[in-house]
Amino acid sequence: MVFRKTLWTTLIFTLCVTAFSVGIGWSLALLCAFAPKRTSIFRLMIFATFGIFEAVAAYIWVSIFRPGEVGLLNGLLTAVGMGQRRHLSR
């Protein structure tokens, strides 16, 4: 009984959130498509979030692979005893 009630609540929540999200996205897309030319600042605010996301993701990857022991990956490898390995290429 509890499982069915939980499943039903999750289904209702998922449908409501999806409908709300799609409705907001569709409304903003229509507003951008049919809006006058003076709304370029509005379009910039919407699409700048995509660029900000890419910049943050790039910064995170750079901090993971930073050379030396200051990078997250190199720090973890040093902590488990695998840091500072040297390759002999001869």
PDB file of C-alpha atoms in Angstrom:
ATOM      1  CA  MET A   1       0.000   0.000   0.000  1.00  0.00           C
ATOM      2  CA  VAL A   2       2.801   2.421   0.897  1.00  0.00           C
ATOM      3  CA  PHE A   3       4.670   1.540  -2.297  1.00  0.00           C
ATOM      4  CA  ARG A   4       1.620   2.291  -4.475  1.00  0.00           C
ATOM      5  CA  LYS A   5       1.003   5.594  -2.730  1.00  0.00           C
ATOM      6  CA  THR A   6       4.656   6.572  -3.120  1.00  0.00           C
ATOM      7  CA  LEU A   7       4.656   5.542  -6.773  1.00  0.00           C
ATOM      8  CA  TRP A   8       1.470   7.531  -7.432  1.00  0.00           C
ATOM      9  CA  THR A   9       2.875  10.613  -5.675  1.00  0.00           C
ATOM     10  CA  THR A  10       6.111  10.380  -7.662  1.00  0.00           C
ATOM     11  CA  LEU A  11       4.186  10.035 -10.919  1.00  0.00           C
ATOM     12  CA  ILE A  12       2.010  13.083 -10.169  1.00  0.00           C
ATOM     13  CA  PHE A  13       5.057  15.122  -9.127  1.00  0.00           C
ATOM     14  CA  THR A  14       6.990  14.121 -12.265  1.00  0.00           C
ATOM     15  CA  LEU A  15       4.111  15.001 -14.580  1.00  0.00           C
ATOM     16  CA  CYS A  16       3.515  18.366 -12.904  1.00  0.00           C
ATOM     17  CA  VAL A  17       7.179  19.379 -12.882  1.00  0.00           C
ATOM     18  CA  THR A  18       7.660  18.262 -16.483  1.00  0.00           C
ATOM     19  CA  ALA A  19       4.578  20.148 -17.666  1.00  0.00           C
ATOM     20  CA  PHE A  20       5.676  23.278 -15.797  1.00  0.00           C
ATOM     21  CA  SER A  21       9.258  23.113 -17.118  1.00  0.00           C
ATOM     22  CA  VAL A  22       8.203  22.479 -20.706  1.00  0.00           C
ATOM     23  CA  GLY A  23       5.601  25.234 -20.474  1.00  0.00           C
ATOM     24  CA  ILE A  24       8.113  27.785 -19.211  1.00  0.00           C
ATOM     25  CA  GLY A  25      10.703  26.765 -21.807  1.00  0.00           C
ATOM     26  CA  TRP A  26       8.172  26.863 -24.621  1.00  0.00           C
ATOM     27  CA  SER A  27       6.923  30.275 -23.514  1.00  0.00           C
ATOM     28  CA  LEU A  28      10.445  31.704 -23.403  1.00  0.00           C
ATOM     29  CA  ALA A  29      11.226  30.224 -26.819  1.00  0.00           C
ATOM     30  CA  LEU A  30       8.107  31.807 -28.304  1.00  0.00           C
ATOM     31  CA  LEU A  31       8.938  35.098 -26.642  1.00  0.00           C
ATOM     32  CA  CYS A  32      12.415  35.041 -28.172  1.00  0.00           C
ATOM     33  CA  ALA A  33      11.107  34.026 -31.592  1.00  0.00           C
ATOM     34  CA  PHE A  34       8.339  36.601 -31.879  1.00  0.00           C
ATOM     35  CA  ALA A  35       9.659  39.389 -29.669  1.00  0.00           C
ATOM     36  CA  PRO A  36      10.589  42.789 -31.021  1.00  0.00           C
ATOM     37  CA  LYS A  37      14.216  43.658 -31.663  1.00  0.00           C
ATOM     38  CA  ARG A  38      14.498  45.554 -28.381  1.00  0.00           C
ATOM     39  CA  THR A  39      14.584  42.306 -26.420  1.00  0.00           C
ATOM     40  CA  SER A  40      18.201  41.451 -27.217  1.00  0.00           C
ATOM     41  CA  ILE A  41      19.141  41.901 -23.538  1.00  0.00           C
ATOM     42  CA  PHE A  42      16.462  39.334 -22.645  1.00  0.00           C
ATOM     43  CA  ARG A  43      17.896  36.878 -25.163  1.00  0.00           C
ATOM     44  CA  LEU A  44      21.378  37.507 -23.788  1.00  0.00           C
ATOM     45  CA  MET A  45      20.208  36.693 -20.260  1.00  0.00           C
ATOM     46  CA  ILE A  46      18.675  33.416 -21.432  1.00  0.00           C
ATOM     47  CA  PHE A  47      21.549  32.191 -23.572  1.00  0.00           C
ATOM     48  CA  ALA A  48      24.390  33.464 -21.340  1.00  0.00           C
ATOM     49  CA  THR A  49      23.628  30.660 -18.908  1.00  0.00           C
ATOM     50  CA  PHE A  50      24.855  28.138 -21.476  1.00  0.00           C
ATOM     51  CA  GLY A  51      28.188  29.946 -21.828  1.00  0.00           C
ATOM     52  CA  ILE A  52      28.596  30.272 -18.078  1.00  0.00           C
ATOM     53  CA  PHE A  53      28.017  26.537 -17.685  1.00  0.00           C
ATOM     54  CA  GLU A  54      30.710  25.741 -20.249  1.00  0.00           C
ATOM     55  CA  ALA A  55      33.198  28.084 -18.561  1.00  0.00           C
ATOM     56  CA  VAL A  56      32.582  26.550 -15.136  1.00  0.00           C
ATOM     57  CA  ALA A  57      32.932  23.018 -16.522  1.00  0.00           C
ATOM     58  CA  ALA A  58      36.231  23.950 -18.206  1.00  0.00           C
ATOM     59  CA  TYR A  59      37.554  25.473 -14.965  1.00  0.00           C
ATOM     60  CA  ILE A  60      36.657  22.319 -13.035  1.00  0.00           C
ATOM     61  CA  TRP A  61      38.471  20.087 -15.544  1.00  0.00           C
ATOM     62  CA  VAL A  62      41.522  22.361 -15.471  1.00  0.00           C
ATOM     63  CA  SER A  63      41.611  22.203 -11.674  1.00  0.00           C
ATOM     64  CA  ILE A  64      41.373  18.402 -11.779  1.00  0.00           C
ATOM     65  CA  PHE A  65      44.288  17.997 -14.208  1.00  0.00           C
ATOM     66  CA  ARG A  66      46.497  20.847 -12.937  1.00  0.00           C
ATOM     67  CA  PRO A  67      50.164  19.801 -13.039  1.00  0.00           C
ATOM     68  CA  GLY A  68      52.062  19.121  -9.838  1.00  0.00           C
ATOM     69  CA  GLU A  69      50.483  18.049  -6.593  1.00  0.00           C
ATOM     70  CA  VAL A  70      47.989  20.920  -6.507  1.00  0.00           C
ATOM     71  CA  GLY A  71      45.604  19.282  -8.985  1.00  0.00           C
ATOM     72  CA  LEU A  72      42.839  17.091  -7.612  1.00  0.00           C
ATOM     73  CA  LEU A  73      43.803  13.996  -9.627  1.00  0.00           C
ATOM     74  CA  ASN A  74      47.536  14.305  -8.906  1.00  0.00           C
ATOM     75  CA  GLY A  75      46.826  14.941  -5.232  1.00  0.00           C
ATOM     76  CA  LEU A  76      44.719  11.782  -5.023  1.00  0.00           C
ATOM     77  CA  LEU A  77      47.352   9.721  -6.831  1.00  0.00           C
ATOM     78  CA  THR A  78      50.041  11.027  -4.487  1.00  0.00           C
ATOM     79  CA  ALA A  79      47.853  10.208  -1.467  1.00  0.00           C
ATOM     80  CA  VAL A  80      47.591   6.556  -2.524  1.00  0.00           C
ATOM     81  CA  GLY A  81      51.309   6.330  -3.304  1.00  0.00           C
ATOM     82  CA  MET A  82      51.174   6.587  -7.087  1.00  0.00           C
ATOM     83  CA  GLY A  83      52.395  10.163  -7.478  1.00  0.00           C
ATOM     84  CA  GLN A  84      55.661  11.414  -8.978  1.00  0.00           C
ATOM     85  CA  ARG A  85      56.196   8.529 -11.398  1.00  0.00           C
ATOM     86  CA  ARG A  86      58.795   9.079 -14.094  1.00  0.00           C
ATOM     87  CA  HIS A  87      58.697   7.413 -17.485  1.00  0.00           C
ATOM     88  CA  LEU A  88      61.858   6.051 -19.012  1.00  0.00           C
ATOM     89  CA  SER A  89      61.399   6.613 -22.714  1.00  0.00           C
ATOM     90  CA  ARG A  90      64.734   5.118 -23.816  1.00  0.00           C
TER      91      ARG A  90
END
